[in-house]
CSV table of C-alpha atoms in Angstrom, one decimal:
chain,number,residue,atom,x,y,z
B,6,UNK,CA,-30.1,12.5,-29.0
B,7,UNK,CA,-28.2,9.3,-28.6
B,8,UNK,CA,-24.9,8.3,-30.3
B,9,UNK,CA,-26.6,6.0,-32.9
B,10,UNK,CA,-28.9,8.8,-34.1
B,11,UNK,CA,-26.2,11.4,-34.2
B,12,UNK,CA,-24.0,9.2,-36.4
B,13,UNK,CA,-26.7,9.4,-39.1
B,14,UNK,CA,-25.9,13.1,-39.8
B,15,UNK,CA,-22.4,13.5,-38.4
B,16,UNK,CA,-19.2,11.7,-39.2
B,17,UNK,CA,-18.7,8.9,-36.8
B,18,UNK,CA,-15.2,7.7,-36.0
B,19,UNK,CA,-14.0,4.8,-33.8
B,20,UNK,CA,-10.4,4.3,-33.0
B,21,UNK,CA,-8.7,1.4,-31.4
B,22,UNK,CA,-5.1,1.2,-30.4
B,23,UNK,CA,-2.6,-1.3,-29.2
B,24,UNK,CA,0.4,-0.5,-27.1
B,25,UNK,CA,4.0,0.1,-28.0
B,26,UNK,CA,6.2,-0.3,-24.8
B,27,UNK,CA,8.8,2.2,-23.9
B,28,UNK,CA,10.1,2.4,-20.3
B,29,UNK,CA,11.3,5.4,-18.4
B,30,UNK,CA,12.1,6.3,-14.8
B,31,UNK,CA,10.6,9.3,-13.0
B,32,UNK,CA,10.9,9.9,-9.3
B,33,UNK,CA,9.1,11.8,-6.5
B,34,UNK,CA,5.5,12.0,-7.7
B,35,UNK,CA,2.5,13.4,-5.9
B,36,UNK,CA,-1.1,12.5,-6.7
B,37,UNK,CA,-4.7,13.5,-5.8
B,38,UNK,CA,-6.8,10.8,-4.2
B,39,UNK,CA,-9.9,9.3,-5.9
B,40,UNK,CA,-12.4,6.7,-4.7
B,41,UNK,CA,-12.1,3.2,-6.1
B,42,UNK,CA,-14.5,2.0,-8.8
B,43,UNK,CA,-15.2,1.9,-12.5
B,44,UNK,CA,-18.1,1.8,-14.8
B,45,UNK,CA,-18.9,-1.5,-16.6
B,46,UNK,CA,-18.1,-0.9,-20.3
B,47,UNK,CA,-18.8,-3.3,-23.1
B,48,UNK,CA,-15.7,-3.1,-25.4
B,49,UNK,CA,-17.4,-5.6,-27.7
B,50,UNK,CA,-20.0,-3.0,-28.4
B,51,UNK,CA,-17.3,-0.5,-29.4
B,52,UNK,CA,-15.6,-3.0,-31.7
B,53,UNK,CA,-19.0,-3.8,-33.3
B,54,UNK,CA,-19.2,-0.1,-34.1
B,55,UNK,CA,-16.2,-0.5,-36.4
B,56,UNK,CA,-13.1,-0.2,-34.4
B,57,UNK,CA,-9.8,-0.6,-36.3
B,58,UNK,CA,-6.1,-0.4,-35.3
B,59,UNK,CA,-4.9,2.9,-36.6
B,60,UNK,CA,-2.2,4.1,-34.3
B,61,UNK,CA,0.0,2.8,-31.5
B,62,UNK,CA,0.5,3.9,-27.9
B,63,UNK,CA,3.8,4.0,-25.9
B,64,UNK,CA,3.9,2.3,-22.5
B,65,UNK,CA,6.5,2.6,-19.8
B,66,UNK,CA,7.0,2.8,-16.1
B,67,UNK,CA,7.9,5.5,-13.6
B,68,UNK,CA,9.3,5.1,-10.2
B,69,UNK,CA,8.2,6.9,-7.0
B,70,UNK,CA,10.6,6.9,-4.0
B,71,UNK,CA,8.8,9.4,-1.7
B,72,UNK,CA,5.4,7.8,-1.0
B,73,UNK,CA,3.7,9.2,2.2
B,74,UNK,CA,3.5,6.3,4.7
B,75,UNK,CA,2.2,8.0,7.9
B,76,UNK,CA,-1.4,7.7,9.2
B,77,UNK,CA,-2.3,5.1,6.5
B,78,UNK,CA,-5.3,2.9,6.6
B,79,UNK,CA,-3.2,-0.1,7.5
B,80,UNK,CA,0.2,-0.5,9.0
B,81,UNK,CA,2.3,-3.3,7.4
B,82,UNK,CA,4.6,-5.8,8.9
B,83,UNK,CA,6.6,-8.6,7.2
B,84,UNK,CA,8.7,-9.6,4.3
B,85,UNK,CA,8.4,-11.7,1.2
B,86,UNK,CA,10.2,-12.5,-2.0
B,87,UNK,CA,8.1,-12.0,-5.1
B,88,UNK,CA,9.1,-14.3,-7.9
B,89,UNK,CA,8.7,-11.5,-10.4
B,90,UNK,CA,9.2,-8.2,-8.5
B,91,UNK,CA,11.9,-9.1,-6.0
B,92,UNK,CA,12.0,-8.5,-2.2
B,93,UNK,CA,9.5,-6.4,-0.3
B,94,UNK,CA,9.6,-5.7,3.5
B,95,UNK,CA,7.8,-3.3,5.8
B,96,UNK,CA,8.3,-2.3,9.4
B,97,UNK,CA,6.1,-0.2,11.8
B,98,UNK,CA,7.0,2.8,13.9
B,99,UNK,CA,4.5,4.0,16.4
B,100,UNK,CA,3.9,6.0,19.5
B,101,UNK,CA,2.0,4.8,22.5
B,102,UNK,CA,-0.3,6.9,24.8
B,103,UNK,CA,-1.5,6.4,28.3
B,104,UNK,CA,-5.0,5.0,29.1
B,105,UNK,CA,-4.9,6.9,32.4
B,106,UNK,CA,-2.7,9.6,34.0
B,107,UNK,CA,-0.7,9.1,37.2
B,108,UNK,CA,-1.7,5.5,37.7
B,109,UNK,CA,-1.4,4.3,41.3
B,110,UNK,CA,0.0,0.8,41.2
B,111,UNK,CA,0.2,0.7,45.0
B,112,UNK,CA,2.7,-1.5,46.8
B,113,UNK,CA,5.1,-2.6,44.0
B,114,UNK,CA,6.4,-5.4,46.2
B,115,UNK,CA,3.0,-7.0,46.1
B,116,UNK,CA,2.9,-7.0,42.3
B,117,UNK,CA,3.9,-9.8,40.0
B,118,UNK,CA,4.1,-8.9,36.3
B,119,UNK,CA,2.6,-11.7,34.3
B,120,UNK,CA,3.3,-10.4,30.8
B,121,UNK,CA,3.6,-7.3,28.6
B,122,UNK,CA,1.8,-7.8,25.2
B,123,UNK,CA,1.7,-5.7,22.1
B,124,UNK,CA,-1.6,-6.6,20.4
B,125,UNK,CA,-2.1,-5.6,16.8
B,126,UNK,CA,-5.5,-6.1,15.1
B,127,UNK,CA,-5.2,-7.9,11.8
B,128,UNK,CA,-6.7,-6.2,8.7
B,129,UNK,CA,-5.6,-8.4,5.8
B,130,UNK,CA,-2.5,-9.9,4.3
B,131,UNK,CA,-0.6,-10.2,1.0
B,132,UNK,CA,1.4,-13.3,0.1
B,133,UNK,CA,1.6,-16.4,2.2
B,134,UNK,CA,1.0,-17.1,5.8
B,135,UNK,CA,3.8,-18.6,7.9
B,136,UNK,CA,6.5,-18.1,10.5
B,137,UNK,CA,8.4,-14.8,10.6
B,138,UNK,CA,10.8,-13.6,13.2
B,139,UNK,CA,9.8,-10.4,15.0
B,140,UNK,CA,12.0,-7.8,16.7
B,141,UNK,CA,10.7,-4.8,18.8
B,142,UNK,CA,12.9,-1.9,19.8
B,143,UNK,CA,12.2,1.2,21.9
B,144,UNK,CA,12.7,4.5,20.0
B,145,UNK,CA,15.3,7.0,21.0
B,146,UNK,CA,14.1,9.6,18.5
B,147,UNK,CA,10.9,11.6,19.0
B,148,UNK,CA,8.0,11.2,16.6
B,149,UNK,CA,5.5,13.9,15.9
B,150,UNK,CA,1.9,13.4,15.0
B,151,UNK,CA,1.8,16.5,12.7
B,152,UNK,CA,4.8,15.4,10.7
B,153,UNK,CA,4.6,13.7,7.3
B,154,UNK,CA,6.6,10.5,7.1
B,155,UNK,CA,7.6,8.7,4.0
B,156,UNK,CA,8.3,5.1,3.0
B,157,UNK,CA,12.0,5.9,3.4
B,158,UNK,CA,11.6,7.5,6.9
B,159,UNK,CA,13.2,5.9,10.0
B,160,UNK,CA,13.8,6.7,13.6
B,161,UNK,CA,16.7,5.7,15.8
B,162,UNK,CA,16.2,3.0,18.4
B,163,UNK,CA,17.8,2.2,21.8
B,164,UNK,CA,20.3,-0.7,22.0
B,165,UNK,CA,20.7,-1.0,25.8
B,166,UNK,CA,18.2,-3.8,26.6
B,167,UNK,CA,18.8,-7.5,26.1
B,168,UNK,CA,19.8,-8.7,22.7
B,169,UNK,CA,20.9,-5.4,21.0
B,170,UNK,CA,17.9,-3.7,22.4
B,171,UNK,CA,15.3,-6.2,21.2
B,172,UNK,CA,12.4,-6.1,23.7
B,173,UNK,CA,10.8,-9.4,22.6
B,174,UNK,CA,10.5,-12.0,25.4
B,175,UNK,CA,13.1,-14.8,24.8
B,176,UNK,CA,11.5,-17.7,23.0
B,177,UNK,CA,8.6,-15.7,21.6
B,178,UNK,CA,10.3,-14.0,18.5
B,179,UNK,CA,9.0,-16.5,15.9
B,180,UNK,CA,5.3,-16.0,15.2
B,181,UNK,CA,3.0,-17.7,12.8
B,182,UNK,CA,1.5,-14.8,10.8
B,183,UNK,CA,-1.9,-15.6,9.4
B,184,UNK,CA,-4.9,-13.2,9.2
B,185,UNK,CA,-7.2,-16.2,9.9
B,186,UNK,CA,-5.5,-17.4,13.1
B,187,UNK,CA,-7.9,-17.7,16.0
B,188,UNK,CA,-6.9,-15.5,18.9
B,189,UNK,CA,-7.4,-16.9,22.4
B,190,UNK,CA,-6.8,-14.7,25.5
B,191,UNK,CA,-7.2,-16.6,28.7
B,192,UNK,CA,-10.3,-18.6,28.2
B,193,UNK,CA,-11.8,-16.3,25.6
B,194,UNK,CA,-11.7,-16.5,21.8
B,195,UNK,CA,-11.6,-13.1,20.3
B,196,UNK,CA,-14.0,-12.2,17.5
B,197,UNK,CA,-11.4,-10.2,15.6
B,198,UNK,CA,-8.0,-11.8,15.1
B,199,UNK,CA,-4.8,-10.3,16.6
B,200,UNK,CA,-1.1,-10.7,16.4
B,201,UNK,CA,0.0,-10.7,20.1
B,202,UNK,CA,3.6,-10.1,20.7
B,203,UNK,CA,5.2,-10.9,24.0
B,204,UNK,CA,7.6,-8.3,25.4
B,205,UNK,CA,10.0,-9.0,28.2
B,206,UNK,CA,8.1,-8.8,31.6
B,207,UNK,CA,10.9,-6.8,33.1
B,208,UNK,CA,10.0,-3.9,30.9
B,209,UNK,CA,6.5,-3.9,32.3
B,210,UNK,CA,7.9,-3.8,35.9
B,211,UNK,CA,10.2,-1.0,34.9
B,212,UNK,CA,7.2,1.0,33.6
B,213,UNK,CA,5.4,0.5,36.9
B,214,UNK,CA,8.4,1.6,38.9
B,215,UNK,CA,9.0,4.7,36.8
B,216,UNK,CA,5.3,5.5,37.0
B,217,UNK,CA,5.5,5.5,40.8
B,218,UNK,CA,8.9,7.3,41.0
B,219,UNK,CA,7.6,10.8,41.4
B,220,UNK,CA,9.4,12.0,38.3
B,221,UNK,CA,6.2,12.9,36.5
B,222,UNK,CA,6.7,10.5,33.5
B,223,UNK,CA,3.0,9.5,33.6
B,224,UNK,CA,1.5,12.9,34.4
B,225,UNK,CA,0.2,13.4,30.9
B,226,UNK,CA,0.9,12.1,27.4
B,227,UNK,CA,3.5,14.8,26.6
B,228,UNK,CA,5.5,13.7,29.6
B,229,UNK,CA,5.1,10.1,28.8
B,230,UNK,CA,6.2,10.5,25.2
B,231,UNK,CA,9.3,12.3,26.3
B,232,UNK,CA,10.0,9.3,28.6
B,233,UNK,CA,8.9,6.5,26.3
B,234,UNK,CA,9.0,7.7,22.7
B,235,UNK,CA,7.5,4.6,21.0
B,236,UNK,CA,8.3,1.3,19.3
B,237,UNK,CA,9.8,0.0,16.1
B,238,UNK,CA,8.3,-3.4,15.1
B,239,UNK,CA,10.0,-5.3,12.3
B,240,UNK,CA,10.9,-8.8,11.0
B,241,UNK,CA,14.4,-10.3,10.8
B,242,UNK,CA,13.8,-13.3,8.5
B,243,UNK,CA,17.2,-13.7,6.9
B,244,UNK,CA,17.3,-15.2,3.5
B,245,UNK,CA,13.9,-16.1,2.0
B,246,UNK,CA,13.3,-18.2,-1.2
B,247,UNK,CA,11.2,-16.8,-4.1
B,248,UNK,CA,7.5,-17.2,-3.3
B,249,UNK,CA,8.2,-17.3,0.5
B,250,UNK,CA,6.8,-14.9,3.1
B,251,UNK,CA,4.0,-12.3,3.2
B,252,UNK,CA,3.1,-8.8,4.3
B,253,UNK,CA,0.5,-8.4,7.0
B,254,UNK,CA,-1.8,-5.4,7.5
B,255,UNK,CA,-2.8,-4.1,10.9
B,256,UNK,CA,-5.3,-1.5,12.0
B,257,UNK,CA,-3.3,0.4,14.6
B,258,UNK,CA,-6.1,2.8,15.5
B,259,UNK,CA,-8.5,-0.1,16.3
B,260,UNK,CA,-9.3,0.0,20.0
B,261,UNK,CA,-7.9,-3.5,20.4
B,262,UNK,CA,-4.5,-2.5,19.0
B,263,UNK,CA,-2.5,-1.5,22.1
B,264,UNK,CA,0.2,-2.6,24.6
B,265,UNK,CA,-1.3,-4.4,27.6
B,266,UNK,CA,0.5,-4.9,31.0
B,267,UNK,CA,-0.9,-8.0,32.7
B,268,UNK,CA,-0.1,-8.3,36.4
B,269,UNK,CA,-1.3,-9.7,39.8
B,270,UNK,CA,-1.5,-7.6,42.9
B,271,UNK,CA,-2.1,-9.5,46.1
B,272,UNK,CA,-3.5,-12.3,44.1
B,273,UNK,CA,-5.9,-10.1,42.0
B,274,UNK,CA,-5.5,-10.0,38.2
B,275,UNK,CA,-5.2,-6.5,36.8
B,276,UNK,CA,-4.2,-4.8,33.5
B,277,UNK,CA,-3.0,-1.4,32.4
B,278,UNK,CA,-3.2,-0.3,28.7
B,279,UNK,CA,-0.9,1.8,26.6
B,280,UNK,CA,-3.0,3.0,23.6
B,281,UNK,CA,-2.4,3.5,19.9
B,282,UNK,CA,-4.9,5.9,18.5
B,283,UNK,CA,-5.3,8.7,16.0
B,284,UNK,CA,-3.4,11.1,18.2
B,285,UNK,CA,-0.3,9.0,17.8
B,286,UNK,CA,2.4,9.3,15.2
B,287,UNK,CA,2.8,6.1,13.2
B,288,UNK,CA,4.2,5.2,9.8
B,289,UNK,CA,5.6,2.4,7.7
B,290,UNK,CA,9.2,2.1,6.5
B,291,UNK,CA,9.2,0.1,3.3
B,292,UNK,CA,12.2,-1.5,1.5
B,293,UNK,CA,11.9,-2.8,-2.0
B,294,UNK,CA,14.7,-4.5,-4.0
B,295,UNK,CA,13.5,-4.9,-7.5
B,296,UNK,CA,14.3,-8.0,-9.4
B,297,UNK,CA,16.7,-7.8,-12.4
B,298,UNK,CA,13.6,-8.4,-14.6
B,299,UNK,CA,11.9,-5.3,-13.3
B,300,UNK,CA,15.0,-3.2,-13.5
B,301,UNK,CA,15.7,-4.5,-17.0
B,302,UNK,CA,12.2,-3.6,-18.0
B,303,UNK,CA,12.5,-0.1,-16.6
B,304,UNK,CA,15.6,0.5,-18.8
B,305,UNK,CA,14.9,-1.6,-21.9
B,306,UNK,CA,12.0,-1.0,-24.2
B,307,UNK,CA,12.5,-4.4,-25.9
B,308,UNK,CA,12.0,-6.2,-22.6
B,309,UNK,CA,9.3,-3.8,-21.7
B,310,UNK,CA,7.3,-4.7,-24.7
B,311,UNK,CA,6.4,-7.9,-23.0
B,312,UNK,CA,5.3,-6.5,-19.7
B,313,UNK,CA,5.0,-3.3,-17.7
B,314,UNK,CA,4.5,-3.0,-13.9
B,315,UNK,CA,2.9,-1.3,-11.0
B,316,UNK,CA,3.6,-2.0,-7.3
B,317,UNK,CA,2.5,-0.3,-4.1
B,318,UNK,CA,5.2,2.0,-2.8
B,319,UNK,CA,7.2,1.3,-6.0
B,320,UNK,CA,6.9,1.4,-9.7
B,321,UNK,CA,3.8,2.7,-11.6
B,322,UNK,CA,2.6,1.8,-15.0
B,323,UNK,CA,2.3,4.6,-17.6
B,324,UNK,CA,1.3,5.1,-21.2
B,325,UNK,CA,1.7,8.0,-23.6
B,326,UNK,CA,-0.9,8.4,-26.4
B,327,UNK,CA,0.6,10.6,-29.2
B,328,UNK,CA,-2.5,10.1,-31.4
B,329,UNK,CA,-4.7,12.1,-29.0
B,330,UNK,CA,-3.1,15.2,-30.4
B,331,UNK,CA,-4.4,14.4,-33.9
B,332,UNK,CA,-8.0,14.2,-32.9
B,333,UNK,CA,-9.8,17.2,-34.5
B,334,UNK,CA,-10.4,20.0,-32.1
B,335,UNK,CA,-14.1,20.1,-33.0
B,336,UNK,CA,-14.6,16.5,-32.0
B,337,UNK,CA,-16.9,15.3,-29.2
B,338,UNK,CA,-15.7,12.2,-27.5
B,339,UNK,CA,-18.5,9.8,-26.8
B,340,UNK,CA,-16.5,6.9,-25.4
B,341,UNK,CA,-12.9,6.3,-24.5
B,342,UNK,CA,-12.2,3.0,-22.9
B,343,UNK,CA,-8.8,1.8,-21.8
B,344,UNK,CA,-8.4,-2.0,-21.3
B,345,UNK,CA,-5.3,-3.2,-19.5
B,346,UNK,CA,-5.0,-7.0,-19.4
B,347,UNK,CA,-3.0,-8.3,-16.4
B,348,UNK,CA,-1.0,-11.4,-15.9
B,349,UNK,CA,-2.6,-13.3,-13.1
B,350,UNK,CA,-3.6,-16.9,-12.3
B,351,UNK,CA,-6.3,-17.5,-9.7
B,352,UNK,CA,-4.0,-19.8,-7.7
B,353,UNK,CA,-1.4,-17.1,-7.2
B,354,UNK,CA,-1.2,-15.4,-3.8
B,355,UNK,CA,-0.2,-12.2,-5.5
B,356,UNK,CA,-3.5,-10.7,-6.5
B,357,UNK,CA,-3.7,-7.5,-8.6
B,358,UNK,CA,-5.9,-5.9,-6.1
B,359,UNK,CA,-9.3,-4.2,-6.8
B,360,UNK,CA,-8.0,-1.8,-9.4
B,361,UNK,CA,-5.8,1.2,-10.1
B,362,UNK,CA,-6.0,4.9,-9.9
B,363,UNK,CA,-5.4,6.8,-13.2
B,364,UNK,CA,-3.5,10.1,-13.2
B,365,UNK,CA,-1.8,12.4,-15.6
B,366,UNK,CA,1.1,14.8,-15.6
B,367,UNK,CA,0.0,18.4,-15.9
B,368,UNK,CA,3.4,19.2,-17.5
B,369,UNK,CA,5.8,16.8,-19.2
B,370,UNK,CA,8.7,16.3,-16.9
B,371,UNK,CA,6.8,17.4,-13.8
B,372,UNK,CA,6.6,15.3,-10.7
B,373,UNK,CA,3.0,16.2,-9.9
B,374,UNK,CA,0.2,13.8,-10.7
B,375,UNK,CA,-3.4,15.0,-11.3
B,376,UNK,CA,-6.0,12.4,-10.8
B,377,UNK,CA,-8.4,11.7,-13.7
B,378,UNK,CA,-10.2,8.5,-12.7
B,379,UNK,CA,-9.9,4.9,-11.7
B,380,UNK,CA,-9.9,1.4,-13.3
B,381,UNK,CA,-11.6,-1.5,-11.7
B,382,UNK,CA,-10.3,-5.0,-11.9
B,383,UNK,CA,-12.5,-7.7,-13.6
B,384,UNK,CA,-11.7,-11.2,-12.6
B,385,UNK,CA,-13.7,-12.5,-15.6
B,386,UNK,CA,-11.6,-10.7,-18.2
B,387,UNK,CA,-8.4,-10.5,-16.1
B,388,UNK,CA,-8.0,-6.8,-16.9
B,389,UNK,CA,-8.4,-3.3,-15.6
B,390,UNK,CA,-10.9,-1.2,-17.5
B,391,UNK,CA,-11.0,2.6,-17.3
B,392,UNK,CA,-13.4,5.1,-18.7
B,393,UNK,CA,-11.1,8.0,-19.8
B,394,UNK,CA,-13.7,9.9,-21.9
B,395,UNK,CA,-13.4,13.0,-19.8
B,396,UNK,CA,-9.6,12.9,-19.9
B,397,UNK,CA,-9.6,12.5,-23.7
B,398,UNK,CA,-12.1,15.3,-24.2
B,399,UNK,CA,-10.0,17.6,-21.9
B,400,UNK,CA,-7.0,16.9,-24.0
B,401,UNK,CA,-8.9,17.6,-27.3
B,402,UNK,CA,-10.2,20.8,-25.8
B,403,UNK,CA,-6.8,21.9,-24.7
B,404,UNK,CA,-7.7,21.9,-21.0
B,405,UNK,CA,-5.1,19.2,-20.3
B,406,UNK,CA,-1.8,18.6,-22.1
B,407,UNK,CA,-1.3,15.3,-23.8
B,408,UNK,CA,1.5,14.1,-21.5
B,409,UNK,CA,0.9,10.6,-20.2
B,410,UNK,CA,-1.4,8.5,-18.1
B,411,UNK,CA,-0.1,6.9,-14.9
B,412,UNK,CA,-1.5,3.8,-13.2
B,413,UNK,CA,-0.9,3.2,-9.5
B,414,UNK,CA,-2.2,0.4,-7.4
B,415,UNK,CA,-5.5,1.4,-5.8
B,416,UNK,CA,-4.0,1.3,-2.3
B,417,UNK,CA,-0.6,2.6,-3.2
B,418,UNK,CA,0.5,3.6,0.3
B,419,UNK,CA,-1.3,1.1,2.4
B,420,UNK,CA,-0.8,-2.3,0.8
B,421,UNK,CA,1.8,-4.5,-0.9
B,422,UNK,CA,-0.3,-5.0,-4.1
B,423,UNK,CA,1.5,-5.4,-7.4
B,424,UNK,CA,0.3,-5.8,-11.0
B,425,UNK,CA,1.9,-7.2,-14.1
B,426,UNK,CA,0.3,-5.6,-17.2
B,427,UNK,CA,0.5,-7.3,-20.6
B,428,UNK,CA,2.6,-5.4,-23.1
B,429,UNK,CA,2.0,-5.1,-26.8
B,430,UNK,CA,4.2,-8.1,-27.6
B,431,UNK,CA,3.0,-10.2,-24.7
B,432,UNK,CA,3.1,-14.0,-25.1
B,433,UNK,CA,-0.3,-14.0,-23.4
B,434,UNK,CA,-3.6,-14.0,-25.2
B,435,UNK,CA,-4.7,-10.4,-24.7
B,436,UNK,CA,-2.9,-7.1,-25.5
B,437,UNK,CA,-3.8,-3.8,-23.9
B,438,UNK,CA,-6.1,-1.6,-26.1
B,439,UNK,CA,-7.6,1.8,-26.2
B,440,UNK,CA,-11.0,2.3,-27.9
B,441,UNK,CA,-12.2,5.8,-28.8
B,442,UNK,CA,-15.5,6.8,-30.3
B,443,UNK,CA,-16.0,10.4,-31.4
B,444,UNK,CA,-17.9,12.6,-33.8
B,445,UNK,CA,-16.8,15.6,-35.7
B,446,UNK,CA,-19.0,18.7,-36.2
């Protein structure tokens, strides 16, 4: 029996709600992962069924400061100043592994080191392309592949080489970061674009000398990692203007992401690779300095009524729906559609991403998030639309407590995505709404 037929003999109720904004701060959340996607839902059809504004919802933001950043899909490098959110920067920590044990470089006096290159395979970018100043340091702390690292994690670096330990070859620190840049190696244009960072050639020669020293540094990967613990790659851009800069995504486990030693031996060109793969420990360290607007919104419900926010590695949007507790316990939820309009113009480089994950707190005041679904972004409606029927039914049935819904960027720990949601008093055209259709038995 379909909904239209059932409404002929049972009481049909359609509820629609707009948002009342209230902002809070909650830290250290955990969430379960869900695949990205959302059903296409016609909210006009729901409204045509007789939706009315009968209760309000409360919206606010929570803050997470312990996002896992190790072994993520992409590693991020760069910095930018978001005109609305503030500054965002990310640096990479990674181990390297040997492509072969006990390499025999032969007569070192017959070797000329041409270059030592750290190649990173581009994945994507957020923000604007342009020049950024790169620094690379050798780690002095051990990393461990079975350790969980967070966005606040760091590792100590050595400062005994060159300019405060910076391994970048002089004159090669400033790089034009652009995911669409063509990559040419020798006479070959690579199919996949790379960021190729030049390290000082003397480091390459030292690696060869130590490999041939008889100290066992290159006997296996454990010995090598004890000798050469890894790299920190970061930017040092100084002051940036609002709207300047970008974050660039790299696939460290791509076979073409590696450190390559180029050299000539008796006139013959040769290479030796230092690998980055799934056996390596690697993580992002992310720094976010929220703008005063974001901070004021987090602590001021009047300001928050205009907008609420979500940002990868940072704030998350949230709503509380007190009226769900008033739905009769014998109700069957047929539809529950949450529409979250976002503030975005097609010309902006700061896209809202493909959607959000939707979670709830099992207990009010708890830090643990329980996933209940996803909301996909529609460029046509400039909104996120989530089907939360199962969640509402679970609340009505008493299987879940009516705490709050939390909205995180779809790739919360592997991107720089950010979203500005319209609040209930937005100056923009569309307000957020919840549509619920249920019947009572």
